[in-house]
Amino acid sequence: MTSEATERAPAGLLRLVERVTGPLPAPWRDAFEQVPRAAFLPDVVWLQLADGLPDHTPCDRATDHDRWNDLAWSDTPAVIQVRDGREPESGEPAWPSSSLSQPSIVAAMLLVLDVADGHRVLEIGTGGGWNAGLLAHRLGGANVVTVEVDPGLAAEARGRLDALGLRPTVVAGDGAEGWAAGAPYDRIVSTCSVARVPSAWLGQAGAGGLIVTPWATAWATYGNLVLTPHQDGGARGRFAHGGAFMSMRGQRSRVRDVTTVVRAGDAPDTGTTTLSPWDVAGGDRPAEAVMGLVLPGLRTHWNDDPTEDDDFRSRLWIWDDALTSWATVDYDGRQLETFRVRQHGPRRLWDEVAAAWSWWTSAGRPAFDVFGLDIGPDGTQTVWCGEPNGLSWPVPPDGCS
């Protein structure tokens, strides 16, 4: 990219964003033009090695300026940290732990946030600081508080924001706790996904406030929750289509290696199914998001790299958060009409998945945004479909996704 193109980059990025969102209101157009995304990227960013893989490779601005610059001004997410800031050792995957989100998704979330002049906003997940910078430009730095769990990232973001004269309050701390010192807030927005809404956010939202957060379940990470807190300490909201965000660090999965779920001596029951594992976990994010809502606490993992001793081409693993039950569904590489199923434990997990899929399809496949969430004054959180008094499912109490 030439220096001339770089000078035009904010306007070019705005055009890319508006292809997705449509024309932005004037205050947000001005923010996207005046708060340069590139100013919030470190000199080393991380590029995904291949679609679908968690591994990333570093890209240094000094030695690969064109690729770095292209990433800065494209409508794609930019990973700024891997492995919570720990340099990967040989053979370790460089999984992403912080990023600047995709600009069009950033803009869409800011529109849903529905801010007005004078609003005070709490942002959870500062990351590189760009989203906080956009908010500070729109509302004034004195009206924006942003919380980042990683002290190093918080310090770097504070420096970038100060350099541009934006100066929101940057707090290094646990975003699940919010920041009570600045409450109440008119708006709370999270840039990390949650599987359960932290109670502190409800307590720090002012009258007439709004909470917007990406959502995650054990099954899938997709979309947003738009939540209105109530005076009794509860809240109600609906889900909305959207992107996928990294999970809040305190709500990450406890299990990274699926083989730890299987114990020596497990003797699974074996059968077959005509339901394709790709229907329920094959990359259709909206469908997977619905499965996550109606199958609380169930997780999946694909094994597409069998050994010579394995008798499958692809295997879908399913297990429960309590680590009491597991199931596998195998594709033999030859035909797609039937699949081998193995199930072990007190729960028959694939039977539960098949029943959920049957309900969803017979109900006309209600979309993700037909579902909503209720939070009771006692903290119980319940997902519902259609109407709050309709069919419902509990949100697991530990909030690990």
Short mmCIF file of C-alpha atoms in Angstrom, two decimals:
data_model
loop_
_atom_site.label_atom_id
_atom_site.label_comp_id
_atom_site.label_asym_id
_atom_site.label_seq_id
_atom_site.Cartn_x
_atom_site.Cartn_y
_atom_site.Cartn_z
CA MET A 1 0.00 0.00 0.00
CA THR A 2 1.43 3.39 -0.97
CA SER A 3 1.78 6.30 1.43
CA GLU A 4 -0.95 8.12 -0.51
CA ALA A 5 -3.30 5.19 -0.03
CA THR A 6 -2.40 5.04 3.64
CA GLU A 7 -3.41 8.68 4.07
CA ARG A 8 -6.79 7.84 2.58
CA ALA A 9 -7.12 4.65 4.63
CA PRO A 10 -9.66 5.87 7.24
CA ALA A 11 -12.06 6.95 4.50
CA GLY A 12 -11.46 3.70 2.65
CA LEU A 13 -12.16 1.66 5.77
CA LEU A 14 -15.34 3.64 6.37
CA ARG A 15 -16.53 2.73 2.87
CA LEU A 16 -15.90 -0.96 3.61
CA VAL A 17 -17.84 -0.66 6.86
CA GLU A 18 -20.81 1.08 5.25
CA ARG A 19 -21.08 -1.62 2.61
CA VAL A 20 -22.15 -3.86 5.51
CA THR A 21 -23.95 -1.48 7.86
CA GLY A 22 -25.33 1.05 5.42
CA PRO A 23 -24.67 4.79 5.93
CA LEU A 24 -23.58 5.56 9.48
CA PRO A 25 -25.01 8.52 11.40
CA ALA A 26 -22.79 11.60 11.12
CA PRO A 27 -21.27 11.34 14.64
CA TRP A 28 -20.11 7.77 14.02
CA ARG A 29 -18.87 8.57 10.50
CA ASP A 30 -16.75 11.31 12.02
CA ALA A 31 -15.43 8.94 14.69
CA PHE A 32 -14.39 6.31 12.14
CA GLU A 33 -12.65 8.98 10.05
CA GLN A 34 -10.90 10.73 12.95
CA VAL A 35 -9.85 7.75 15.09
CA PRO A 36 -7.40 5.79 12.91
CA ARG A 37 -7.53 2.02 13.46
CA ALA A 38 -3.85 1.65 12.58
CA ALA A 39 -2.89 3.79 15.57
CA PHE A 40 -4.19 1.04 17.87
CA LEU A 41 -2.23 -1.85 16.38
CA PRO A 42 1.10 -2.95 17.89
CA ASP A 43 4.11 -3.31 15.63
CA VAL A 44 3.63 -7.09 15.66
CA VAL A 45 0.23 -8.53 14.79
CA TRP A 46 -0.72 -12.17 14.27
CA LEU A 47 -2.11 -13.60 11.03
CA GLN A 48 -4.20 -16.76 10.89
CA LEU A 49 -2.34 -19.60 9.20
CA ALA A 50 -5.43 -21.16 7.62
CA ASP A 51 -9.21 -20.89 7.87
CA GLY A 52 -10.58 -22.91 10.75
CA LEU A 53 -7.25 -23.26 12.53
CA PRO A 54 -6.48 -21.50 15.82
CA ASP A 55 -2.79 -21.15 15.00
CA HIS A 56 -1.36 -17.75 14.01
CA THR A 57 1.96 -16.44 12.78
CA PRO A 58 3.55 -13.07 13.60
CA CYS A 59 3.63 -10.20 11.12
CA ASP A 60 6.13 -7.45 11.95
CA ARG A 61 5.43 -3.95 10.70
CA ALA A 62 9.16 -3.29 10.26
CA THR A 63 9.79 -6.26 7.98
CA ASP A 64 6.38 -6.84 6.38
CA HIS A 65 4.87 -3.36 6.23
CA ASP A 66 2.49 -4.03 3.33
CA ARG A 67 0.75 -6.99 4.98
CA TRP A 68 0.63 -5.14 8.32
CA ASN A 69 -0.89 -2.10 6.65
CA ASP A 70 -3.39 -4.14 4.66
CA LEU A 71 -4.60 -5.74 7.89
CA ALA A 72 -4.86 -2.37 9.62
CA TRP A 73 -7.21 -0.99 6.97
CA SER A 74 -9.24 -4.06 6.05
CA ASP A 75 -12.64 -5.13 7.33
CA THR A 76 -11.17 -8.08 9.19
CA PRO A 77 -10.24 -8.71 12.83
CA ALA A 78 -6.61 -8.09 13.79
CA VAL A 79 -5.09 -10.35 16.45
CA ILE A 80 -2.78 -8.32 18.71
CA GLN A 81 -1.97 -10.96 21.33
CA VAL A 82 -1.71 -14.76 21.51
CA ARG A 83 -1.63 -17.13 24.49
CA ASP A 84 -2.44 -14.33 26.96
CA GLY A 85 0.83 -12.62 26.10
CA ARG A 86 3.11 -15.64 26.50
CA GLU A 87 5.39 -16.26 23.54
CA PRO A 88 4.57 -19.65 21.98
CA GLU A 89 7.24 -22.28 22.39
CA SER A 90 8.14 -24.69 19.62
CA GLY A 91 5.13 -26.76 18.62
CA GLU A 92 2.65 -24.75 20.69
CA PRO A 93 -0.33 -23.29 18.80
CA ALA A 94 -0.49 -19.49 18.85
CA TRP A 95 -4.16 -19.21 19.75
CA PRO A 96 -5.53 -15.65 19.85
CA SER A 97 -6.24 -13.98 23.19
CA SER A 98 -6.88 -10.35 22.17
CA SER A 99 -7.74 -8.55 18.96
CA LEU A 100 -9.13 -5.46 17.30
CA SER A 101 -12.53 -6.65 16.15
CA GLN A 102 -13.75 -6.56 12.56
CA PRO A 103 -14.62 -2.91 11.83
CA SER A 104 -18.08 -3.56 10.37
CA ILE A 105 -19.00 -5.63 13.44
CA VAL A 106 -17.65 -2.87 15.69
CA ALA A 107 -19.85 -0.35 13.89
CA ALA A 108 -22.91 -2.60 14.05
CA MET A 109 -22.52 -3.08 17.81
CA LEU A 110 -22.07 0.65 18.36
CA LEU A 111 -25.30 1.31 16.47
CA VAL A 112 -27.16 -1.25 18.60
CA LEU A 113 -25.74 0.44 21.71
CA ASP A 114 -27.85 3.48 20.76
CA VAL A 115 -25.82 6.12 22.61
CA ALA A 116 -26.82 9.76 22.88
CA ASP A 117 -24.95 12.91 23.82
CA GLY A 118 -24.11 12.91 27.51
CA HIS A 119 -24.39 9.15 27.96
CA ARG A 120 -21.87 7.45 30.21
CA VAL A 121 -20.56 4.16 28.84
CA LEU A 122 -18.73 1.25 30.46
CA GLU A 123 -16.77 -0.88 28.01
CA ILE A 124 -15.62 -4.36 28.98
CA GLY A 125 -12.50 -5.53 27.12
CA THR A 126 -10.25 -2.65 26.07
CA GLY A 127 -7.91 -4.77 23.95
CA GLY A 128 -5.98 -2.43 21.69
CA GLY A 129 -8.21 0.53 22.61
CA TRP A 130 -9.79 1.33 19.23
CA ASN A 131 -13.40 0.74 20.29
CA ALA A 132 -12.84 2.83 23.41
CA GLY A 133 -11.33 5.52 21.19
CA LEU A 134 -14.40 5.58 18.97
CA LEU A 135 -16.65 5.88 22.02
CA ALA A 136 -14.48 8.62 23.55
CA HIS A 137 -14.55 10.60 20.28
CA ARG A 138 -18.33 10.29 20.12
CA LEU A 139 -19.13 11.00 23.79
CA GLY A 140 -16.01 12.61 25.24
CA GLY A 141 -13.34 10.80 27.21
CA ALA A 142 -14.84 11.83 30.56
CA ASN A 143 -17.96 9.80 29.74
CA VAL A 144 -16.19 6.52 28.87
CA VAL A 145 -14.70 3.90 31.18
CA THR A 146 -12.99 0.86 29.67
CA VAL A 147 -11.81 -2.19 31.64
CA GLU A 148 -9.06 -4.59 30.49
CA VAL A 149 -8.08 -7.75 32.38
CA ASP A 150 -4.52 -7.79 30.99
CA PRO A 151 -2.45 -5.04 32.70
CA GLY A 152 0.02 -4.87 29.80
CA LEU A 153 -2.69 -4.42 27.20
CA ALA A 154 -4.39 -1.83 29.42
CA ALA A 155 -1.19 0.22 29.71
CA GLU A 156 -0.52 0.07 25.96
CA ALA A 157 -4.09 1.08 25.13
CA ARG A 158 -3.96 3.95 27.59
CA GLY A 159 -0.81 5.23 25.89
CA ARG A 160 -2.36 5.08 22.43
CA LEU A 161 -5.53 6.82 23.57
CA ASP A 162 -3.61 9.54 25.41
CA ALA A 163 -1.45 10.15 22.33
CA LEU A 164 -4.60 10.96 20.35
CA GLY A 165 -6.00 13.18 23.10
CA LEU A 166 -9.01 10.93 23.68
CA ARG A 167 -8.39 9.98 27.34
CA PRO A 168 -11.20 7.72 28.54
CA THR A 169 -10.66 6.14 31.96
CA VAL A 170 -8.70 2.92 31.37
CA VAL A 171 -8.93 0.42 34.23
CA ALA A 172 -6.79 -2.72 34.56
CA GLY A 173 -9.09 -5.24 36.20
CA ASP A 174 -11.59 -8.05 35.83
CA GLY A 175 -14.29 -6.98 33.40
CA ALA A 176 -16.79 -9.29 35.09
CA GLU A 177 -16.67 -6.89 38.04
CA GLY A 178 -17.27 -3.81 35.88
CA TRP A 179 -16.09 -0.60 37.57
CA ALA A 180 -18.36 0.42 40.41
CA ALA A 181 -16.52 3.70 41.01
CA GLY A 182 -17.95 5.13 37.80
CA ALA A 183 -21.48 3.75 38.09
CA PRO A 184 -24.24 4.17 37.16
CA TYR A 185 -23.78 3.87 33.40
CA ASP A 186 -26.28 4.59 30.66
CA ARG A 187 -24.76 1.90 28.47
CA ILE A 188 -22.57 -1.15 29.06
CA VAL A 189 -20.90 -2.82 26.09
CA SER A 190 -18.66 -5.86 26.09
CA THR A 191 -16.12 -6.74 23.41
CA CYS A 192 -15.70 -10.28 24.74
CA SER A 193 -18.37 -12.96 24.71
CA VAL A 194 -20.05 -14.21 27.86
CA ALA A 195 -21.97 -17.39 28.56
CA ARG A 196 -23.63 -15.80 31.57
CA VAL A 197 -24.22 -12.09 32.24
CA PRO A 198 -22.13 -10.97 35.26
CA SER A 199 -24.31 -9.69 38.07
CA ALA A 200 -22.06 -6.65 38.56
CA TRP A 201 -23.10 -5.31 35.16
CA LEU A 202 -26.75 -5.36 36.16
CA GLY A 203 -25.98 -3.50 39.36
CA GLN A 204 -23.98 -0.81 37.55
CA ALA A 205 -26.50 -0.08 34.79
CA GLY A 206 -28.52 3.06 35.44
CA ALA A 207 -32.25 3.55 35.00
CA GLY A 208 -33.17 3.19 31.34
CA GLY A 209 -29.80 1.60 30.67
CA LEU A 210 -28.86 -0.96 28.06
CA ILE A 211 -26.32 -3.81 28.02
CA VAL A 212 -24.94 -5.15 24.71
CA THR A 213 -22.63 -8.14 24.81
CA PRO A 214 -21.50 -10.90 22.46
CA TRP A 215 -22.90 -14.27 23.50
CA ALA A 216 -21.35 -17.69 23.87
CA THR A 217 -22.59 -21.12 24.81
CA ALA A 218 -20.64 -24.29 25.38
CA TRP A 219 -21.68 -25.34 21.86
CA ALA A 220 -20.98 -22.16 19.88
CA THR A 221 -19.90 -18.53 20.05
CA TYR A 222 -22.09 -16.27 17.92
CA GLY A 223 -24.26 -13.17 18.00
CA ASN A 224 -25.14 -10.57 20.61
CA LEU A 225 -27.46 -10.16 23.55
CA VAL A 226 -29.26 -6.82 23.90
CA LEU A 227 -30.43 -6.61 27.49
CA THR A 228 -32.56 -4.12 29.42
CA PRO A 229 -31.96 -4.21 33.21
CA HIS A 230 -34.93 -3.87 35.56
CA GLN A 231 -35.16 -2.02 38.86
CA ASP A 232 -35.68 -5.29 40.78
CA GLY A 233 -32.20 -6.49 39.79
CA GLY A 234 -33.37 -8.67 36.93
CA ALA A 235 -33.27 -8.04 33.20
CA ARG A 236 -34.79 -9.12 29.89
CA GLY A 237 -33.43 -9.06 26.37
CA ARG A 238 -33.26 -10.71 22.99
CA PHE A 239 -30.46 -12.22 21.01
CA ALA A 240 -29.34 -10.67 17.72
CA HIS A 241 -27.30 -11.98 14.83
CA GLY A 242 -23.64 -10.93 14.89
CA GLY A 243 -20.06 -12.08 14.82
CA ALA A 244 -18.00 -14.30 17.08
CA PHE A 245 -15.83 -12.82 19.85
CA MET A 246 -13.24 -14.29 22.18
CA SER A 247 -14.62 -15.46 25.50
CA MET A 248 -14.20 -13.51 28.69
CA ARG A 249 -11.12 -15.01 30.33
CA GLY A 250 -12.97 -16.03 33.47
CA GLN A 251 -15.54 -17.93 31.41
CA ARG A 252 -13.26 -19.97 29.18
CA SER A 253 -13.67 -23.71 28.85
CA ARG A 254 -11.95 -25.78 31.51
CA VAL A 255 -11.24 -28.58 29.03
CA ARG A 256 -8.90 -28.04 26.08
CA ASP A 257 -8.04 -31.70 25.40
CA VAL A 258 -11.14 -33.76 24.65
CA THR A 259 -9.31 -36.99 25.41
CA THR A 260 -9.37 -36.08 29.12
CA VAL A 261 -13.12 -36.70 29.06
CA VAL A 262 -12.67 -40.41 28.25
CA ARG A 263 -11.55 -42.59 31.12
CA ALA A 264 -9.82 -45.95 31.01
CA GLY A 265 -12.40 -48.69 31.07
CA ASP A 266 -15.20 -46.66 29.51
CA ALA A 267 -17.43 -49.08 27.57
CA PRO A 268 -19.71 -47.01 25.35
CA ASP A 269 -22.95 -48.18 23.81
CA THR A 270 -22.74 -48.30 20.01
CA GLY A 271 -25.42 -47.51 17.46
CA THR A 272 -26.08 -45.55 14.28
CA THR A 273 -27.78 -42.29 13.33
CA THR A 274 -29.06 -40.74 10.13
CA LEU A 275 -28.60 -37.21 11.49
CA SER A 276 -25.42 -35.81 10.00
CA PRO A 277 -22.97 -34.41 12.55
CA TRP A 278 -22.33 -31.55 10.11
CA ASP A 279 -25.96 -30.48 10.43
CA VAL A 280 -25.50 -29.65 14.10
CA ALA A 281 -21.81 -28.73 14.19
CA GLY A 282 -20.67 -28.19 10.63
CA GLY A 283 -20.00 -24.45 10.55
CA ASP A 284 -23.51 -22.99 10.14
CA ARG A 285 -23.04 -20.44 12.91
CA PRO A 286 -26.68 -19.35 13.34
CA ALA A 287 -27.82 -22.98 13.50
CA GLU A 288 -25.04 -23.87 15.92
CA ALA A 289 -25.93 -20.85 18.05
CA VAL A 290 -29.49 -22.15 18.40
CA MET A 291 -28.20 -25.63 19.29
CA GLY A 292 -26.10 -23.99 22.00
CA LEU A 293 -29.16 -22.27 23.47
CA VAL A 294 -31.27 -25.45 23.62
CA LEU A 295 -28.40 -27.76 24.65
CA PRO A 296 -26.92 -25.89 27.62
CA GLY A 297 -23.61 -27.22 28.88
CA LEU A 298 -22.79 -29.49 25.90
CA ARG A 299 -19.50 -29.04 24.04
CA THR A 300 -18.15 -30.25 20.72
CA HIS A 301 -14.81 -30.95 19.11
CA TRP A 302 -13.95 -32.25 15.65
CA ASN A 303 -11.17 -34.77 15.04
CA ASP A 304 -10.34 -34.67 11.34
CA ASP A 305 -6.85 -36.10 11.75
CA PRO A 306 -7.23 -39.81 12.48
CA THR A 307 -4.26 -42.09 13.07
CA GLU A 308 -3.59 -45.25 11.09
CA ASP A 309 -5.31 -47.25 13.81
CA ASP A 310 -8.53 -45.21 13.75
CA ASP A 311 -11.53 -46.53 11.84
CA PHE A 312 -13.05 -43.17 10.92
CA ARG A 313 -12.33 -40.27 8.57
CA SER A 314 -13.91 -37.57 10.75
CA ARG A 315 -15.23 -37.73 14.32
CA LEU A 316 -17.45 -35.31 16.22
CA TRP A 317 -16.94 -35.43 19.98
CA ILE A 318 -19.66 -34.25 22.38
CA TRP A 319 -19.37 -34.04 26.15
CA ASP A 320 -21.03 -32.33 29.08
CA ASP A 321 -19.56 -29.68 31.37
CA ALA A 322 -19.83 -32.01 34.36
CA LEU A 323 -17.52 -34.47 32.53
CA THR A 324 -19.89 -37.34 33.28
CA SER A 325 -20.92 -38.30 29.76
CA TRP A 326 -19.57 -38.25 26.22
CA ALA A 327 -20.53 -39.30 22.70
CA THR A 328 -18.88 -39.57 19.31
CA VAL A 329 -20.34 -39.57 15.80
CA ASP A 330 -18.11 -41.02 13.07
CA TYR A 331 -17.96 -40.48 9.31
CA ASP A 332 -16.34 -43.49 7.64
CA GLY A 333 -15.19 -41.63 4.53
CA ARG A 334 -17.39 -43.70 2.23
CA GLN A 335 -21.07 -42.77 2.63
CA LEU A 336 -23.18 -40.03 4.24
CA GLU A 337 -26.44 -41.87 4.92
CA THR A 338 -25.63 -43.36 8.33
CA PHE A 339 -23.01 -42.59 10.97
CA ARG A 340 -21.70 -44.67 13.84
CA VAL A 341 -22.57 -43.36 17.29
CA ARG A 342 -20.90 -44.21 20.62
CA GLN A 343 -22.36 -42.94 23.91
CA HIS A 344 -21.11 -43.31 27.46
CA GLY A 345 -22.24 -42.06 30.85
CA PRO A 346 -25.55 -41.43 32.60
CA ARG A 347 -26.68 -39.13 29.77
CA ARG A 348 -27.12 -40.19 26.15
CA LEU A 349 -25.79 -37.01 24.66
CA TRP A 350 -26.32 -37.77 20.99
CA ASP A 351 -29.92 -38.72 21.74
CA GLU A 352 -30.33 -35.29 23.37
CA VAL A 353 -28.78 -33.60 20.33
CA ALA A 354 -31.03 -35.51 17.93
CA ALA A 355 -34.11 -34.59 20.00
CA ALA A 356 -33.11 -30.91 20.01
CA TRP A 357 -32.57 -30.96 16.25
CA SER A 358 -35.92 -32.67 15.71
CA TRP A 359 -37.69 -30.04 17.84
CA TRP A 360 -35.98 -27.17 16.05
CA THR A 361 -36.74 -28.42 12.54
CA SER A 362 -40.34 -29.34 13.39
CA ALA A 363 -40.82 -25.84 14.86
CA GLY A 364 -39.81 -24.30 11.53
CA ARG A 365 -36.21 -23.62 12.51
CA PRO A 366 -36.79 -20.45 14.54
CA ALA A 367 -33.91 -18.04 14.00
CA PHE A 368 -31.41 -17.03 16.65
CA ASP A 369 -33.08 -13.64 17.09
CA VAL A 370 -36.38 -15.31 17.99
CA PHE A 371 -34.77 -16.37 21.28
CA GLY A 372 -34.37 -14.19 24.36
CA LEU A 373 -33.01 -14.21 27.90
CA ASP A 374 -34.58 -13.48 31.27
CA ILE A 375 -32.54 -12.79 34.41
CA GLY A 376 -34.47 -13.05 37.66
CA PRO A 377 -33.87 -10.90 40.74
CA ASP A 378 -32.28 -13.99 42.30
CA GLY A 379 -29.74 -14.23 39.47
CA THR A 380 -31.25 -17.19 37.63
CA GLN A 381 -30.81 -16.86 33.88
CA THR A 382 -33.18 -18.53 31.42
CA VAL A 383 -33.25 -18.67 27.64
CA TRP A 384 -36.67 -18.70 25.98
CA CYS A 385 -38.02 -19.07 22.45
CA GLY A 386 -40.62 -16.77 20.96
CA GLU A 387 -42.04 -15.29 24.16
CA PRO A 388 -40.71 -15.16 27.72
CA ASN A 389 -43.42 -17.56 28.94
CA GLY A 390 -42.72 -20.03 26.15
CA LEU A 391 -40.37 -22.98 25.94
CA SER A 392 -37.26 -22.26 28.02
CA TRP A 393 -33.84 -23.61 28.98
CA PRO A 394 -31.57 -22.73 31.93
CA VAL A 395 -28.23 -20.98 31.51
CA PRO A 396 -25.55 -23.03 33.35
CA PRO A 397 -24.63 -21.32 36.61
CA ASP A 398 -20.84 -21.43 36.23
CA GLY A 399 -20.80 -19.43 32.99
CA CYS A 400 -17.89 -21.36 31.47
CA SER A 401 -18.04 -21.47 27.69
#
